[in-house]
CSV table of C-alpha atoms in Angstrom, one decimal:
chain,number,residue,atom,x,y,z
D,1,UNK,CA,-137.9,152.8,-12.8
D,2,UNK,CA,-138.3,150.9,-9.7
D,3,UNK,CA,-138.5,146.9,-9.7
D,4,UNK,CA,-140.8,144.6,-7.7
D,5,UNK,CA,-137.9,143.6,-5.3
D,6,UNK,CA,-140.5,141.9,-2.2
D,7,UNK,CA,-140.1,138.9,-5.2
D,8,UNK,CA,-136.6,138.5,-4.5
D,9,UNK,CA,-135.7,135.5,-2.4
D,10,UNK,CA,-132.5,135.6,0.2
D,11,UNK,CA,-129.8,132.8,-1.6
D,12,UNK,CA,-131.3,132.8,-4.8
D,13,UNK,CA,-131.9,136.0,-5.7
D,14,UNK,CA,-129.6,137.6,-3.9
D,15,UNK,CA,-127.6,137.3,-1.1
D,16,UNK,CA,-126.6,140.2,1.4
D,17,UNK,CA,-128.9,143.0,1.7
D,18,UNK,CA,-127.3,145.4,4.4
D,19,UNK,CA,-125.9,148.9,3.7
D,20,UNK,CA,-124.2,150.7,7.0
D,21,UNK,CA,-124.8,154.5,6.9
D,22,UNK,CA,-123.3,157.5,8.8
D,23,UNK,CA,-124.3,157.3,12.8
D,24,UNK,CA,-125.9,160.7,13.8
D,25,UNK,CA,-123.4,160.8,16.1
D,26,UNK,CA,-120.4,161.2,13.6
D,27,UNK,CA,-122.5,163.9,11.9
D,28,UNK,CA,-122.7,165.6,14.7
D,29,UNK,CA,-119.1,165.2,15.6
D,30,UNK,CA,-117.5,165.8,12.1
D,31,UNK,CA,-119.9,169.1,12.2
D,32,UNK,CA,-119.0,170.3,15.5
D,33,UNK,CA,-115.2,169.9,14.7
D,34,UNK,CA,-115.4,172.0,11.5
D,35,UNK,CA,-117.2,174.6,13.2
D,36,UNK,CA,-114.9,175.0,15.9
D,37,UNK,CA,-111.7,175.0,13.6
D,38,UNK,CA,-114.0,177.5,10.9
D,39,UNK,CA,-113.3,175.3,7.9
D,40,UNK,CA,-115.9,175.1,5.1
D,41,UNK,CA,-118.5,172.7,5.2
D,42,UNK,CA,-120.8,171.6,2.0
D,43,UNK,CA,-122.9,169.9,0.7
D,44,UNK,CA,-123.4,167.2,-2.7
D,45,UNK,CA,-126.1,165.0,-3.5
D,46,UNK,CA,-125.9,162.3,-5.6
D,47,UNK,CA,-128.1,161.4,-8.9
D,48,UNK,CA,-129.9,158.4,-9.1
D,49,UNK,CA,-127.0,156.6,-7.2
D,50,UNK,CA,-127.8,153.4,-7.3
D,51,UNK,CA,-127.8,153.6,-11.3
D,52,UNK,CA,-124.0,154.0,-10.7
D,53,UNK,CA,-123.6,150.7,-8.6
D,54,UNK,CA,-121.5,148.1,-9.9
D,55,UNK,CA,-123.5,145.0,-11.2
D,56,UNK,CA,-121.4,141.7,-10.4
D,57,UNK,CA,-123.8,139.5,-11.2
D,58,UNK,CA,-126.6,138.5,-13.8
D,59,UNK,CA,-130.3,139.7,-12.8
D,60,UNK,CA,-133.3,139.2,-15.1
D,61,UNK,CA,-136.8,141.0,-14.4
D,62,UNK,CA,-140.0,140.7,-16.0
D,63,UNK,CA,-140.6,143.4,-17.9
D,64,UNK,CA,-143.3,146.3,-16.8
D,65,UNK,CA,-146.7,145.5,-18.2
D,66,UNK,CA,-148.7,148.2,-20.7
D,67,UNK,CA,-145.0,148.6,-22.9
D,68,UNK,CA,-144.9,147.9,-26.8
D,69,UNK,CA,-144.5,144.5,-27.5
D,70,UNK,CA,-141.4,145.2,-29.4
D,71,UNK,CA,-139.9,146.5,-26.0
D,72,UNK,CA,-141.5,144.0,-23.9
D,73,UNK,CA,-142.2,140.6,-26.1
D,74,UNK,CA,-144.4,138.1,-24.8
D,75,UNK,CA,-142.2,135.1,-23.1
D,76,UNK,CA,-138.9,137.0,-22.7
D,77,UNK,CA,-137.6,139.1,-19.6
D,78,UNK,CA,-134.7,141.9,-19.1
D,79,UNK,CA,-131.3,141.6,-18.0
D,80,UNK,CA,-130.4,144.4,-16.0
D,81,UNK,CA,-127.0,146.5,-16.6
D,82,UNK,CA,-127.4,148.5,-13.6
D,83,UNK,CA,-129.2,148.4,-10.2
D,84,UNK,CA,-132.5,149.5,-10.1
D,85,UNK,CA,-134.1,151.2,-6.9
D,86,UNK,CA,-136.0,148.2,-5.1
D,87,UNK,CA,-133.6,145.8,-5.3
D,88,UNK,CA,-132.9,144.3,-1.9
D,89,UNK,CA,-129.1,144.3,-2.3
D,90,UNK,CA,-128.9,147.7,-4.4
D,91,UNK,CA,-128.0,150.0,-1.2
D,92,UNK,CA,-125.1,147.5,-0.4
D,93,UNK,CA,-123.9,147.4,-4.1
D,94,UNK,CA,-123.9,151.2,-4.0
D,95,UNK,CA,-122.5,151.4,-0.2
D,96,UNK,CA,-119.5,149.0,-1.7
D,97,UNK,CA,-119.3,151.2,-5.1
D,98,UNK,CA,-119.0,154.1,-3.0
D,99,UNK,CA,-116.2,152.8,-0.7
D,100,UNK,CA,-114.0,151.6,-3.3
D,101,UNK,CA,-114.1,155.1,-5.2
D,102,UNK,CA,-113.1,156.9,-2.2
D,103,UNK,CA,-110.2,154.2,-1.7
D,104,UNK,CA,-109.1,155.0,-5.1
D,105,UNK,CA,-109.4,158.9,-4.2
D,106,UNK,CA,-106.7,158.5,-0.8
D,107,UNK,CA,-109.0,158.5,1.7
D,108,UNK,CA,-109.6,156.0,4.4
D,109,UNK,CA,-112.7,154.7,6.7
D,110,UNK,CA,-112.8,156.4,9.8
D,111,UNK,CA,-112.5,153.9,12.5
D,112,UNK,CA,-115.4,154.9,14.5
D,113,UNK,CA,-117.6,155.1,11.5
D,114,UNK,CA,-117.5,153.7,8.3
D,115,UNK,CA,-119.5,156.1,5.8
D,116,UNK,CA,-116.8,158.8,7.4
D,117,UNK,CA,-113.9,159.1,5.3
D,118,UNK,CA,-110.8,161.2,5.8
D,119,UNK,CA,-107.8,162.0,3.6
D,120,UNK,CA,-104.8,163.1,5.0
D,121,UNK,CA,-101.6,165.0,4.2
D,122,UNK,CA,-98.1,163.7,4.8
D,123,UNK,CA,-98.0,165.2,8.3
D,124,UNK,CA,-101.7,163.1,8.9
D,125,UNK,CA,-103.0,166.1,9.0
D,126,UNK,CA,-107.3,166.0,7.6
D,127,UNK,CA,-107.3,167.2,4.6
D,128,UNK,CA,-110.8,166.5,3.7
D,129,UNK,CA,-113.4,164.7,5.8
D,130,UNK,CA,-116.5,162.8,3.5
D,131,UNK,CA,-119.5,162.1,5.8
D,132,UNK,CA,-122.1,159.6,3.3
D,133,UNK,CA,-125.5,159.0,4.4
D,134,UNK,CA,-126.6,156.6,1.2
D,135,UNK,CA,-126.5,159.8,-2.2
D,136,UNK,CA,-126.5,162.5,0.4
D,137,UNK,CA,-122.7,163.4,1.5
D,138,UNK,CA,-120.9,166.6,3.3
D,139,UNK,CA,-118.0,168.1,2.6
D,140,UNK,CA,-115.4,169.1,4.8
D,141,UNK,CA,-112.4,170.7,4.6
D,142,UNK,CA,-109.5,173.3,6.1
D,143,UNK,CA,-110.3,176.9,3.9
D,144,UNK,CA,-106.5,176.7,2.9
D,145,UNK,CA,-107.3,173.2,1.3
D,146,UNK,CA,-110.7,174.3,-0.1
D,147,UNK,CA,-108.7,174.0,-3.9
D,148,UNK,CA,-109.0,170.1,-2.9
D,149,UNK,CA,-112.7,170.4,-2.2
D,150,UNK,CA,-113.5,172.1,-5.7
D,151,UNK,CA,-111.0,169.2,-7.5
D,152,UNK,CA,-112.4,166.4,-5.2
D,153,UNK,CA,-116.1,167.9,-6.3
D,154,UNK,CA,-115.4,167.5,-10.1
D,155,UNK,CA,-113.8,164.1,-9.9
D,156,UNK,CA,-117.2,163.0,-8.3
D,157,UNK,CA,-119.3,164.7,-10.3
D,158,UNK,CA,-117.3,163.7,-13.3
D,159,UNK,CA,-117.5,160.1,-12.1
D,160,UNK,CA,-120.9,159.7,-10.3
D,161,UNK,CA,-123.1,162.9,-11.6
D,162,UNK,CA,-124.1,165.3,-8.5
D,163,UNK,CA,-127.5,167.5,-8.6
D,164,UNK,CA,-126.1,170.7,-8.4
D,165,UNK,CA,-121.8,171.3,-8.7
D,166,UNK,CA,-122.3,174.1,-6.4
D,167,UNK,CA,-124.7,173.4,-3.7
D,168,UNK,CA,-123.0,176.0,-1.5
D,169,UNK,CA,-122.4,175.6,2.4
D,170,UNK,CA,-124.1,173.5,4.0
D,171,UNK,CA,-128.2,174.5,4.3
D,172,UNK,CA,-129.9,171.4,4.1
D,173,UNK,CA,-129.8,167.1,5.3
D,174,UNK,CA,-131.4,164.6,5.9
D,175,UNK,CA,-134.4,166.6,7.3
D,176,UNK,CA,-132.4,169.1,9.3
D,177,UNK,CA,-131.9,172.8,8.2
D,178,UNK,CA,-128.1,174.9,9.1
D,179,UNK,CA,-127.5,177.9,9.8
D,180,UNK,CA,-124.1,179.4,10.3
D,181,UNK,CA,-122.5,182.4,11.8
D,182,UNK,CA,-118.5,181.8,10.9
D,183,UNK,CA,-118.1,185.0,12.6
D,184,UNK,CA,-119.2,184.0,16.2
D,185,UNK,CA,-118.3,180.3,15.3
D,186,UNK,CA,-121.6,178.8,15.8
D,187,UNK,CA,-123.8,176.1,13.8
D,188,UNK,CA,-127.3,175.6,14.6
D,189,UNK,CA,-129.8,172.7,13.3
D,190,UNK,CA,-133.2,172.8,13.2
D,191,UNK,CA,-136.3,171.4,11.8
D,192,UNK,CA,-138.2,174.6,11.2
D,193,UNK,CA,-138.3,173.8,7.3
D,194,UNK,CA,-139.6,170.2,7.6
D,195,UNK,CA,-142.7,171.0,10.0
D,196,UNK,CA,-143.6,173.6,7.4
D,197,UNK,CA,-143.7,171.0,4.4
D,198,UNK,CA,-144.9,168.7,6.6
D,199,UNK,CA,-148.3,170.7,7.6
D,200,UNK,CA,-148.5,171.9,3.6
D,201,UNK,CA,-148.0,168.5,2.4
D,202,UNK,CA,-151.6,167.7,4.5
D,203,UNK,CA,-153.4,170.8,4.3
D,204,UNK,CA,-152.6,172.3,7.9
D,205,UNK,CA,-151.0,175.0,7.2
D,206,UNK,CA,-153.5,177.1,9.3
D,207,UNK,CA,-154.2,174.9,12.5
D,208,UNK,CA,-154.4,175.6,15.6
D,209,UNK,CA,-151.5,175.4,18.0
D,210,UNK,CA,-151.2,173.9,21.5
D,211,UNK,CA,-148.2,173.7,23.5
D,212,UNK,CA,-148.6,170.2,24.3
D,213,UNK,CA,-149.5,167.3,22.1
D,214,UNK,CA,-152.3,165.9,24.9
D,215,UNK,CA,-156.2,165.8,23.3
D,216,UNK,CA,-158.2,168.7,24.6
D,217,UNK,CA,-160.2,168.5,27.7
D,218,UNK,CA,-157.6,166.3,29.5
D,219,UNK,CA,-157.0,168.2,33.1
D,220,UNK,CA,-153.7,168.2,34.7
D,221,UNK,CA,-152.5,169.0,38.5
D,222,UNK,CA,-149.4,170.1,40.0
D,223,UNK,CA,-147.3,167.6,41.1
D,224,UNK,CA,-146.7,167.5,44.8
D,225,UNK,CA,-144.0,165.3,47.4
D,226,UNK,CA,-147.4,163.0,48.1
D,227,UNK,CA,-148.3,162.2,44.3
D,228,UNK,CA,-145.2,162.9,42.2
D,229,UNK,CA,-144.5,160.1,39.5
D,230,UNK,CA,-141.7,157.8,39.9
């Protein structure tokens, strides 16, 4: 169910509207750090997460049109229990949700990023580092500690609902695919998957390929000292 949320007015309606999410750059940080230390790195995805948001506040929609009257009669509207996706404010309520779970869980907000979260032993070591872009989260943690990651993993899932309790290491998000060789202690990203869909998705699955993305016919010249661009 998604509501018409382009009616909502700013200070009537609602009031803030902005959800922060990971930086690419602490991705790539908290990704390179677990590769070089070789501790496990997965992956959990969230169900309908903004269904899970906390509501603080009474909202009341229309209800959709072509439902039975006795669902939907003439003159009356719904009052949501839960956030809907649409709603301008529903990535903030789920960001603030989100936050306040993982409070409750021991961890903290990294201070260079605040959809990072780390928990930490007595000795500060990491114990298990969160990285939460919106639903889609990785999972971080020393092999010795990985009885953590599997508790950690049921208390969300038992609390929040995740797509799959064993998702495995790390193969897939936010458009990127991974590849790992613990072995040689390397982690590669790539996009090899996405172009694939992408040409399926519009029939071009057998195109023709260029190396270069200029139009055809377009002629090109060595540059030299005399006409190099600046």
């Amino acid at each position: 169910v998604v509501v018409k949320g382009y009616y909502q007015r700013i200070g009537i309606d609602f009031n803030d509207s902005f959800a922060p999410v990971v930086h690419a750059t602490a991705i790539r940080a908290a990704l390179a750090i677990a590769t070089a230390k070789n501790w496990d790195i997965k992956q959990i995805d969230v169900t309908q997460a903004f269904l899970n948001s906390v509501m603080d506040k009474d909202v009341y929609v229309e209800p959709p049109d072509g439902l039975p009257e006795k669902w939907a009669p003439k003159g009356k509207v719904w009052k949501l229990l839960k956030y809907l996706y649409g709603q301008k404010d529903a990535p903030r309520a789920w960001y603030q949700t989100l936050a306040a779970f993982m409070k409750e869980q021991g961890f903290e907000q990294a201070g260079y990023d605040c959809c990072t979260y780390v928990r930490r032993d007595n000795e500060g070591n990491p114990t298990l580092i969160i990285v939460a872009y919106v639903d889609d989260c990785i999972v971080i943690s020393p092999p010795e500690r990985s009885d953590d990651q599997d508790s950690f993993v049921r208390t969300f899932d038992s609390k929040y609902e995740i797509v799959d309790h064993d998702q495995g290491d790390l193969s897939w998000h936010l458009g990127a695919s991974y590849e790992r060789n613990r072995e040689k202690g390397w982690l590669k990203a790539h996009h090899e998957l996405y172009v694939i869909n992408s040409l399926e998705k519009f029939g071009m699955e057998g195109c023709n390929l260029k190396k270069t993305q200029l139009p055809s016919g377009v002629k090109t010249y060595k540059a030299t000292d005399g006409n190099r661009c600046s």
